[in-house]
Coordinates of C-alpha atoms and ligand atoms in Angstrom, one line a residue:
X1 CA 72.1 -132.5 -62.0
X2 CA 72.0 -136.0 -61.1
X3 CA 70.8 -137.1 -57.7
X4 CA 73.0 -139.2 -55.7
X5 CA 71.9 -142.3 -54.6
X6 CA 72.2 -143.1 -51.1
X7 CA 74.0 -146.0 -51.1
X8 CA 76.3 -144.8 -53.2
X9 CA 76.5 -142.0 -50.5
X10 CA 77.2 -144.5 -48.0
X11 CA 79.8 -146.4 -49.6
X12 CA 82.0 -143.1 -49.3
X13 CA 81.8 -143.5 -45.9
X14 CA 85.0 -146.0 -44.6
X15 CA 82.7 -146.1 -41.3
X16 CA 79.4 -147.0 -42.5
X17 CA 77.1 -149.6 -40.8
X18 CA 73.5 -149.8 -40.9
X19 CA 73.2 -151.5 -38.0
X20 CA 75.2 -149.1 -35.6
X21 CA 75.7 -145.7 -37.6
X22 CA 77.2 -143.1 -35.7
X23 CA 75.2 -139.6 -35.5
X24 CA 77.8 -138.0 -36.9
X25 CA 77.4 -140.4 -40.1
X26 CA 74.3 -140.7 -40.5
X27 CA 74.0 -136.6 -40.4
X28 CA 76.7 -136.5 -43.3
X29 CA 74.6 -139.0 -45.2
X30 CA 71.2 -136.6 -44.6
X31 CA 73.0 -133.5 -45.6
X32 CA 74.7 -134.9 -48.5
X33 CA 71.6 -136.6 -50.0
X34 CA 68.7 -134.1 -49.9
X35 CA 68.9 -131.3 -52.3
X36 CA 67.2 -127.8 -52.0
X37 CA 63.3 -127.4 -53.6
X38 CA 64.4 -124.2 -56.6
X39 CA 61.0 -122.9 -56.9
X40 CA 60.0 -119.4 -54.9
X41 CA 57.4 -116.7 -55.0
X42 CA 57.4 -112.9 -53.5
X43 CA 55.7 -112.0 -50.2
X44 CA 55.0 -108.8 -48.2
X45 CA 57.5 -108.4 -45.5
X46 CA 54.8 -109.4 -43.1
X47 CA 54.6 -112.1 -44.3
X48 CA 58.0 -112.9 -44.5
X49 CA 59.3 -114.0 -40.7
X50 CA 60.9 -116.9 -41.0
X51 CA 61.0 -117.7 -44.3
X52 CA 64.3 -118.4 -46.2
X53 CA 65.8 -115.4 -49.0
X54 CA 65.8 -117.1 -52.6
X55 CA 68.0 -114.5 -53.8
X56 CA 70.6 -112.1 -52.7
X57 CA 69.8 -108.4 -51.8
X58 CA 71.6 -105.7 -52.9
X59 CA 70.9 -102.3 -50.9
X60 CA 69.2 -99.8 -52.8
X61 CA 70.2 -96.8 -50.7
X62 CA 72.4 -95.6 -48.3
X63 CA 71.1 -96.2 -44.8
X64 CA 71.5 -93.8 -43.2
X65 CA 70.9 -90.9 -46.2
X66 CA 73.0 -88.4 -44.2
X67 CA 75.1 -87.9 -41.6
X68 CA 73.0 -87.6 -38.7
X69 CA 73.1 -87.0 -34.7
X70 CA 73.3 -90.0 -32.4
X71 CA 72.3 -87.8 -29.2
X72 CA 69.6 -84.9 -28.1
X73 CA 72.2 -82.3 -27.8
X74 CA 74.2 -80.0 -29.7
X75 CA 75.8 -80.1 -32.8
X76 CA 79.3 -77.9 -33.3
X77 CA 82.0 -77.8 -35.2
X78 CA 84.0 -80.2 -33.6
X79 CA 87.5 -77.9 -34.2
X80 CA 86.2 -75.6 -32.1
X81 CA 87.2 -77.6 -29.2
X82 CA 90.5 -77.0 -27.1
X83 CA 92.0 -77.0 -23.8
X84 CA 89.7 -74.0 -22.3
X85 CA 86.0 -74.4 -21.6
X86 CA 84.1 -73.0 -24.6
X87 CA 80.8 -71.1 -25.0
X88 CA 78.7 -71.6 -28.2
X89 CA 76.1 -69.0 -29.6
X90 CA 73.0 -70.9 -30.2
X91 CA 72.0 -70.2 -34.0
X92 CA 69.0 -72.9 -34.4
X93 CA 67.6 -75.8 -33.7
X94 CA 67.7 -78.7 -36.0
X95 CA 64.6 -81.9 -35.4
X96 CA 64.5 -85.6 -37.2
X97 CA 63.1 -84.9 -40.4
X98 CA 63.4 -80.9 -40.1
X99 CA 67.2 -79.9 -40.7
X100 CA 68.2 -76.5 -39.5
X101 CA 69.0 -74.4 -42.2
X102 CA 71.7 -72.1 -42.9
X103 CA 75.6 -71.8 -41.6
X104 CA 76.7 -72.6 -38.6
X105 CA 79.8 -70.8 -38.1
X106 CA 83.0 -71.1 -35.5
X107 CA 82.4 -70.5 -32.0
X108 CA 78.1 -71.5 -32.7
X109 CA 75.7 -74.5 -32.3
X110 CA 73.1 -75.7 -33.1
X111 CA 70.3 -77.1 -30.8
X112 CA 69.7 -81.4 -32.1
X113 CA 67.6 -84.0 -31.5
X114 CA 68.2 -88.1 -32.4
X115 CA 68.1 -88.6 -35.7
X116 CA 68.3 -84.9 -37.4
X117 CA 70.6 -84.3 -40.3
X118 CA 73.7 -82.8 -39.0
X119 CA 74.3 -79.0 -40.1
X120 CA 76.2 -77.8 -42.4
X121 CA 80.5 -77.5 -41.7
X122 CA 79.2 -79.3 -38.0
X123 CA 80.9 -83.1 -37.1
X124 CA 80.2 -83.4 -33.6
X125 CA 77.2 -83.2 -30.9
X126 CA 77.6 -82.9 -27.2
X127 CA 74.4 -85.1 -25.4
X128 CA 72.3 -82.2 -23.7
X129 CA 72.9 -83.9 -20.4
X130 CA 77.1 -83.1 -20.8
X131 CA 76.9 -79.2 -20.9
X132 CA 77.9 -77.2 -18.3
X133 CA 75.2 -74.5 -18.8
X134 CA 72.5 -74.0 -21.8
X135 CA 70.4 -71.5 -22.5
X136 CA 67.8 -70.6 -25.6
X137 CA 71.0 -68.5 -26.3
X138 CA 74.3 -70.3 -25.6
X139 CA 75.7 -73.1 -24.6
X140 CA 78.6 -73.6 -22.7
X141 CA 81.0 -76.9 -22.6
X142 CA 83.5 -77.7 -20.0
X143 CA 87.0 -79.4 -22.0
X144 CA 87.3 -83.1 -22.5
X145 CA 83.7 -84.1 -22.5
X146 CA 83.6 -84.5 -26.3
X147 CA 86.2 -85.4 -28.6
X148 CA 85.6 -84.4 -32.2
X149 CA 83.3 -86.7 -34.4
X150 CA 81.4 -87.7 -30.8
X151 CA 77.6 -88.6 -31.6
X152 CA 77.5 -88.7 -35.2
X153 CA 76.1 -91.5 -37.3
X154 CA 77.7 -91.1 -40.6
X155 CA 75.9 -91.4 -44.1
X156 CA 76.0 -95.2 -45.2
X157 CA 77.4 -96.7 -41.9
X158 CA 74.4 -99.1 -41.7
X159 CA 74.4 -100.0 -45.3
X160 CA 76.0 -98.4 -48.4
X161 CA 74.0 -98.1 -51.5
X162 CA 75.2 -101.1 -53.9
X163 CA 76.4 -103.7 -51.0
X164 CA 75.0 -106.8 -50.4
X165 CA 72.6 -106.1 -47.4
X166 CA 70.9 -110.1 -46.8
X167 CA 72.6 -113.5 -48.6
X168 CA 70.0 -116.0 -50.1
X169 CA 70.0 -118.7 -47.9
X170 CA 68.5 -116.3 -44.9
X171 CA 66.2 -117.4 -42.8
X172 CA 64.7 -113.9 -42.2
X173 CA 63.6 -112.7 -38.5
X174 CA 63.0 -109.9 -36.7
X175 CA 65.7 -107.2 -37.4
X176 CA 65.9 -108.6 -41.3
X177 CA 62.2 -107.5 -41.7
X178 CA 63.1 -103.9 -40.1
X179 CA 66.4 -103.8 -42.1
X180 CA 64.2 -104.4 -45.5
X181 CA 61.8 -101.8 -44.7
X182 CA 65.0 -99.5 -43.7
X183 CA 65.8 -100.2 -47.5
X184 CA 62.0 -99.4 -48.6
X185 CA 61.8 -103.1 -50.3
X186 CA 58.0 -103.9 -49.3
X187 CA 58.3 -107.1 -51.2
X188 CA 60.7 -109.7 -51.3
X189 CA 61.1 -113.6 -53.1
X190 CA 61.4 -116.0 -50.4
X191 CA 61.6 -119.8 -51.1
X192 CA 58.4 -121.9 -51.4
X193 CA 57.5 -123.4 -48.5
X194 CA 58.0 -126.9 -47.6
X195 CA 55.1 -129.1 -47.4
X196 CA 55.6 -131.7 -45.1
X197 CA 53.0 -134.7 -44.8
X198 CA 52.7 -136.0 -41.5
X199 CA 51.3 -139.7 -39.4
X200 CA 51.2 -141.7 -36.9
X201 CA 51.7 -145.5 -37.2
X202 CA 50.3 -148.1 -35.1
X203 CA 47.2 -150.1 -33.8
X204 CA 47.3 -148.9 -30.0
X205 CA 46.7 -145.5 -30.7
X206 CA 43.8 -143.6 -30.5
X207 CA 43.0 -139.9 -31.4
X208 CA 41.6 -137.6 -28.5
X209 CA 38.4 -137.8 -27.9
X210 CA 38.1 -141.5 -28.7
X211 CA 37.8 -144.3 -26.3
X212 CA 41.1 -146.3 -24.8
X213 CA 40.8 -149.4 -24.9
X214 CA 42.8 -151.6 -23.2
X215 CA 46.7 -151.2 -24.1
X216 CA 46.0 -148.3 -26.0
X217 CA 46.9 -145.1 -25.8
X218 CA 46.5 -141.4 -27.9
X219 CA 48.6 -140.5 -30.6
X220 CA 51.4 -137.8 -29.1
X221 CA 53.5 -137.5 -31.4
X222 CA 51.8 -135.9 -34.2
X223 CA 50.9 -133.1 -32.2
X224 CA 54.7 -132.7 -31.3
X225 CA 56.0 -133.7 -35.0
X226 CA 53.0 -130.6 -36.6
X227 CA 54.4 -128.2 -34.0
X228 CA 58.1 -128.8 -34.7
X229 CA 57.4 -128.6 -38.1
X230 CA 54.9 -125.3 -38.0
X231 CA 58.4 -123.9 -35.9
X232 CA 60.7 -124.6 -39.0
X233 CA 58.1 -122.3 -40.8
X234 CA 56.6 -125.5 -42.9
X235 CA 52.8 -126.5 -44.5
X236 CA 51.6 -129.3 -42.6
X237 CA 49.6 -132.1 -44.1
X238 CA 48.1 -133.8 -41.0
X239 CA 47.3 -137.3 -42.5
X240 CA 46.2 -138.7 -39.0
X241 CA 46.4 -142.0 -37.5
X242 CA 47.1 -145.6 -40.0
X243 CA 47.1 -148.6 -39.0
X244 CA 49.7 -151.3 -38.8
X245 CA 48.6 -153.0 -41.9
X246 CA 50.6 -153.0 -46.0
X247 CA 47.4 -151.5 -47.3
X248 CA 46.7 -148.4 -45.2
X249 CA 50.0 -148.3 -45.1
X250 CA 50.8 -148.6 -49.1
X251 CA 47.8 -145.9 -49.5
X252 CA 49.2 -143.5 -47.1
X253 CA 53.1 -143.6 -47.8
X254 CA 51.4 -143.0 -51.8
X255 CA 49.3 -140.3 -51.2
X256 CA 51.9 -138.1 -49.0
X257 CA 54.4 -138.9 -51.2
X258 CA 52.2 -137.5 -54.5
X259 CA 51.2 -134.2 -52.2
X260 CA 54.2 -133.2 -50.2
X261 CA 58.1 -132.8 -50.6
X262 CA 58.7 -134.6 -47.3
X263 CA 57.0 -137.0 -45.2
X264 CA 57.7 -137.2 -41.7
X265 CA 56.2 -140.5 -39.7
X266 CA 56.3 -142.5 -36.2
X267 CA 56.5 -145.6 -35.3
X268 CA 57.1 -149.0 -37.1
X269 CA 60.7 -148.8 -37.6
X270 CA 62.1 -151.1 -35.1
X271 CA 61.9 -154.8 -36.2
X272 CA 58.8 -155.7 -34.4
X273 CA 56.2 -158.3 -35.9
X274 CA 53.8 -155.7 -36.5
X275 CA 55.4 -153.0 -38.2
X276 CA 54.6 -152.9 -42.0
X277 CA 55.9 -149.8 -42.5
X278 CA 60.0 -151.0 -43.1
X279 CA 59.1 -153.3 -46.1
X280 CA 56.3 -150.5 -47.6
X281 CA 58.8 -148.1 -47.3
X282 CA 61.2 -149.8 -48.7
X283 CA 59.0 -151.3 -51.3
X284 CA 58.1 -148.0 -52.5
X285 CA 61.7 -146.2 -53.0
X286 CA 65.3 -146.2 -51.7
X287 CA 65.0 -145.8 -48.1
X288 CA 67.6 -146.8 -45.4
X289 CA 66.6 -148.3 -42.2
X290 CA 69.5 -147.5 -39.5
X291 CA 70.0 -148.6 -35.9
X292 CA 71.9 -145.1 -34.7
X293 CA 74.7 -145.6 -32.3
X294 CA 72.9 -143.0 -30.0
X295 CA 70.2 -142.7 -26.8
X296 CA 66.9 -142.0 -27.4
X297 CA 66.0 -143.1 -30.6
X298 CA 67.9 -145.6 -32.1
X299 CA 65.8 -146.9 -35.2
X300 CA 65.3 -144.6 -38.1
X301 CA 64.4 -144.3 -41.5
X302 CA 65.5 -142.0 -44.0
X303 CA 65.4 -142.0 -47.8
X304 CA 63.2 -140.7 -51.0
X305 CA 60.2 -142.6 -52.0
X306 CA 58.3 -142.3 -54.8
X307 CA 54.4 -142.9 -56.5
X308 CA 53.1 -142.0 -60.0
X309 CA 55.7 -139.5 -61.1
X310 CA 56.3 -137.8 -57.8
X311 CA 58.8 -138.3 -54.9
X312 CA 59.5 -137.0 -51.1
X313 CA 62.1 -137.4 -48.7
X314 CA 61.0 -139.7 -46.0
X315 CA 62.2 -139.6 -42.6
X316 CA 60.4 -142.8 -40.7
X317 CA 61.2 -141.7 -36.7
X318 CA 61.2 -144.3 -33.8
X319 CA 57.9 -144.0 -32.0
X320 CA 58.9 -143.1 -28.4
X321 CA 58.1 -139.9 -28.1
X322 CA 60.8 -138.6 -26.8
X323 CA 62.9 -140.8 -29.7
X324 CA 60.4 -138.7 -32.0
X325 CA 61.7 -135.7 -30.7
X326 CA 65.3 -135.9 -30.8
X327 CA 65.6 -137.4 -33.7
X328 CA 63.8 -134.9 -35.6
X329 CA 66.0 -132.1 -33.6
X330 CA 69.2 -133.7 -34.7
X331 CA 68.4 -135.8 -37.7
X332 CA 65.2 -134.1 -39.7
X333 CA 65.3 -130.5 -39.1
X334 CA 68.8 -129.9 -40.5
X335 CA 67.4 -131.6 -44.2
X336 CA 64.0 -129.7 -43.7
X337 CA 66.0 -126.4 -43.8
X338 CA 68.5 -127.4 -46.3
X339 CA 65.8 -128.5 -48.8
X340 CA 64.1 -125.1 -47.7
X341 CA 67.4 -123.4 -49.3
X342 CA 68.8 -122.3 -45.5
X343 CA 72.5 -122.0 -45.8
X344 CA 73.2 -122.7 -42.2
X345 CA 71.8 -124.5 -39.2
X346 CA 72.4 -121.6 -36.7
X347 CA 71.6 -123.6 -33.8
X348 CA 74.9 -122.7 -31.2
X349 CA 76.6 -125.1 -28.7
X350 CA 76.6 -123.6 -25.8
X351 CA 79.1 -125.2 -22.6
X352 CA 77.7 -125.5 -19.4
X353 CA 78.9 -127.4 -16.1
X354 CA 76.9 -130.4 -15.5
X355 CA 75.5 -130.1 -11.9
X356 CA 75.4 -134.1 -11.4
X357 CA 78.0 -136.9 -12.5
X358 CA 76.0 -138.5 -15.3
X359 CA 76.8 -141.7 -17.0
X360 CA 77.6 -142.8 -20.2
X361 CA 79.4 -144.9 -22.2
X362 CA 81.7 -144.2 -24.9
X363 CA 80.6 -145.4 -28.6
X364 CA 77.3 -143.3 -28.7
X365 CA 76.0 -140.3 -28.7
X366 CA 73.6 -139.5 -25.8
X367 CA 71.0 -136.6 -25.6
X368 CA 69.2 -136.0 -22.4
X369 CA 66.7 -133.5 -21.2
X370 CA 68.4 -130.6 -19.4
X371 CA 67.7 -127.9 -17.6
X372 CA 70.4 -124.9 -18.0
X373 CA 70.5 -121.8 -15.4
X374 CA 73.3 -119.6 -14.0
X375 CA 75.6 -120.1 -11.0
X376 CA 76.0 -118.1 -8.1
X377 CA 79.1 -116.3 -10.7
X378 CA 76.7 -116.2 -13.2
X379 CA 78.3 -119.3 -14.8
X380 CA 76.0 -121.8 -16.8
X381 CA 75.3 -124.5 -15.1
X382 CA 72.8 -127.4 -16.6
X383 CA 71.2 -130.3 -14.6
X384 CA 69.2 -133.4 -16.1
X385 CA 65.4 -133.8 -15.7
X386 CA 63.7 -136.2 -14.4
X387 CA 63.9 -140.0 -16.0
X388 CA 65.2 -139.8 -19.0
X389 CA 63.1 -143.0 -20.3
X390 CA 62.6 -142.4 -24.0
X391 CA 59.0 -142.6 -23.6
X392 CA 59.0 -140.2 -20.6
X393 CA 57.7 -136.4 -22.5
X394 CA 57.4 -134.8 -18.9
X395 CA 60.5 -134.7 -18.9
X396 CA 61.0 -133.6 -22.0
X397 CA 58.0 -130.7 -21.5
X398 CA 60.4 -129.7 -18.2
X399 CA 63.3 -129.3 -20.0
X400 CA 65.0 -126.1 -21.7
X401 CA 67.6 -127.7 -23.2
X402 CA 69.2 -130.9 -24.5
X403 CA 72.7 -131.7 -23.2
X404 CA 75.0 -133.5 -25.7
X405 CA 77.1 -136.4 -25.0
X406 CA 79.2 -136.9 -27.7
X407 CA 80.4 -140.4 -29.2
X408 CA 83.6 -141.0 -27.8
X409 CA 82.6 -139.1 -24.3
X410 CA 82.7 -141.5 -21.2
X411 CA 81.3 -140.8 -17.8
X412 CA 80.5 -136.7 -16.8
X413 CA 81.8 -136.0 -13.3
X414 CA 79.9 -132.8 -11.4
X415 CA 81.3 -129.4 -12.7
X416 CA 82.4 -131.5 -15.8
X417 CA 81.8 -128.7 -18.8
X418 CA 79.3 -130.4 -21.2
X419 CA 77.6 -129.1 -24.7
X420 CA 74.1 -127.8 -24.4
X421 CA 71.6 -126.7 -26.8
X422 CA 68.5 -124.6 -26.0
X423 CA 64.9 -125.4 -27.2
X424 CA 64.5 -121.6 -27.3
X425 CA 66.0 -118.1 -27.6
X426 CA 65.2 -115.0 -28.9
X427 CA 64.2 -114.9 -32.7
Ligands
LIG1 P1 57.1 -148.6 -32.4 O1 58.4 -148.0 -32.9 O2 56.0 -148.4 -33.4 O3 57.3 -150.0 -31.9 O4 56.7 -147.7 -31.1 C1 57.5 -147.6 -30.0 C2 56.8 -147.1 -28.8 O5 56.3 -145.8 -29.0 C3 55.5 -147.9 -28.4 O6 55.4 -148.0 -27.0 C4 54.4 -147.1 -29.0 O7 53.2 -147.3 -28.4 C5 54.9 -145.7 -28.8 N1 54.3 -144.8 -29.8 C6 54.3 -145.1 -31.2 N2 53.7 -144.1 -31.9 C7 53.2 -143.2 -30.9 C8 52.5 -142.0 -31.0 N3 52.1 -141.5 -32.2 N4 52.3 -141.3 -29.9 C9 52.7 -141.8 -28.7 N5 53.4 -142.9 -28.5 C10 53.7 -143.7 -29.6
LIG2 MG1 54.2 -149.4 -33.7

């Protein structure tokens, strides 16, 4: 398969311009450019959360086995039912993973508990708590409580032996892992992980534990960058601090590019005096250098670089932290998981009402720090944090969301709907 270059990518695009690229472009360009790593290996299930399904998989069995009660109860023959109350003869009593034996014939029951195979010729079960009256010898049950078929789980309703049960492309989380083992598949081939190489450009900063000096001030964005990248279930290579000069610069841009699949750095993208890192990177593969029509984070750097023999993706993010941030959210993290074989992004919109007027100007796309919470109707409602200086990560720390403004938005008024998505759910 041949690789597309990037230019030739953006030549396909009747918008394109470098020097004021629309999000929406520039995302195209990512997600048509970067291509998904092939190779994968077979894990344990726990070891498996989070990792993306390199093939498809096909259920082995029917879950459940049998038909089975829903409900602690009783199980009856569900045509025994009419207009008149009816009493059942109680002729056993049937546990999960002990059936009860034998007939049950018309006019009898048999005592059930969640989970236990239903008897034989019986289709429905009455919750214990429904009855009128029970005894250990019958049961009685008023009309109209039950309706035949009532509290049985049929064989196969959670998967039929021979359907697909999880698509490759998966990025498997909690229920996936219990829906494997409901299968009895201990093992399962997952994609490779992604090694990503990380640093930080830039004289002024400083690791902790080493002395400011004047105008300096410790390296933040790594931390963020490694944990971002540790969420999207990647091996970090932490390559540390390098300064703003071509060699340290040349040596690090080689060696992450000859040890990871993607290299993700801060800092030295803008056109300042000091920053090196535009013409190494450029030196060293095709990489485009965009100014992004959008608020925080307008300089970036994407492309592929390469050094003896091997290559990486290269995404070269502003160095305001907050820049760092978004830009990974919106630009980064959607390549990561495509070249990680994920089929979607699954990250939803959600519409809130914006608490404040907020403005903005149409032409860009503007993410700010939000926080979202529920009206007095239980409506969602979202307000911005703080300062939303693109330096400013207390207010990114304070958030719970990000609310979108999209390109061609103008001014919000208050109770305006607006997009929102959350840092965090349930996974
Ligand atoms: P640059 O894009 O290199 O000009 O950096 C833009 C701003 O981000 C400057 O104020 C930098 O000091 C700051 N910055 C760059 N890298 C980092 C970092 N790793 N941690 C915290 N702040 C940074
Ligand atoms: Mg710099």
């Amino acid at each position: 398969m041949t690789v597309p270059t990037l230019s030739a990518l953006a030549t396909q695009l009747t918008s394109y311009n470098p020097d004021s690229l629309s999000v929406a472009d520039a995302q195209q360009l990512i997600r048509d450019y970067v291509q998904a790593t092939d190779s994968s290996e077979t894990v344990g299930l726990n070891d498996a959360l989070c990792r993306v399904l390199s093939e498809d998989v096909i259920s082995p069995i029917n879950v459940p086995a049998h038909d089975n009660s829903a409900m602690d109860g009783y199980a009856f023959r569900g045509s025994d039912l009419g207009v008149e109350a009816v009493m059942f003869k109680v002729v056993g009593t049937a546990f999960a993973g002990h059936k009860h034996e034998g007939p049950v014939n018309t006019g009898e029951c048999v005592r059930i508990m969640t989970g236990a195979v239903m008897p034989a010729d019986c289709d429905t079960v009455v919750p214990q708590e429904l009855v009128t009256s029970a005894s250990e010898a019958s049961m009685t049950l008023a009309p109209g409580v039950v309706r035949p078929g009532d509290n049985r789980r049929l064989k196969g309703e959670d998967l039929m032996a021979g359907k697909s049960a999880l698509r490759k492309g998966k990025t498997l989380h909690a229920a996936d892992l219990g829906l494997l083992a409901s299968l009895g598949i201990g093992q399962i081939p997952v994609q490779r992980r992604l090694r990503v190489a990380v640093f930080s450009t830039g004289d002024e900063l400083r690791n902790i534990g080493e002395h400011l000096d004047e105008g300096c001030i410790y390296d933040s964005n790594r931390y963020t960058i490694r944990a971002m990248l540790t969420r999207l279930g990647c091996d970090v290579l932490d390559m540390g601090i390098v300064k703003d000069d071509r060699e340290s610069l040349e040596a690090a841009l080689r060696t992450a590019c000859e040890s990871a699949d993607a290299i993700v750095t801060s800092g030295g993208v803008s056109v300042g005096e000091a920053d090196f890192t535009r013409e190494m990177m450029a030196k060293l593969g095709e990489v485009a250098f965009w100014k992004l029509a959008m608020r925080p984070g307008r300089p970036m750097a994407f492309g592929r670089i390469a050094s003896n023999g091997k290559s990486a993706y290269l995404f070269g993010l502003p160095g305001n932290p907050v820049a760092v941030m978004v830009t990974f959210y919106f630009f980064a993290r959607d390549a990561l998981l495509r070249m990680m074989g994920g089929t979607k992004d699954s990250t939803p919109l959600i519409q809130a009402a914006s608490q404040t007027a907020i403005r903005k100007k149409p032409g860009r796309t503007e993410y700010q720090r939000g926080i979202l919470s529920m009206d007095a109707n239980g409506n969602p409602q979202v307000r911005v944090t703080g300062s939303q200086g693109s330096g400013i990560l207390r207010s990114m720390s304070e958030a719970n969301c990000m609310i979108i403004l999209h390109h061609e938005q103008g001014n919000v008024n208050a109770g305006d709907p607006v997009n929102v998505v959350l840092f965090d759910g349930l996974c």
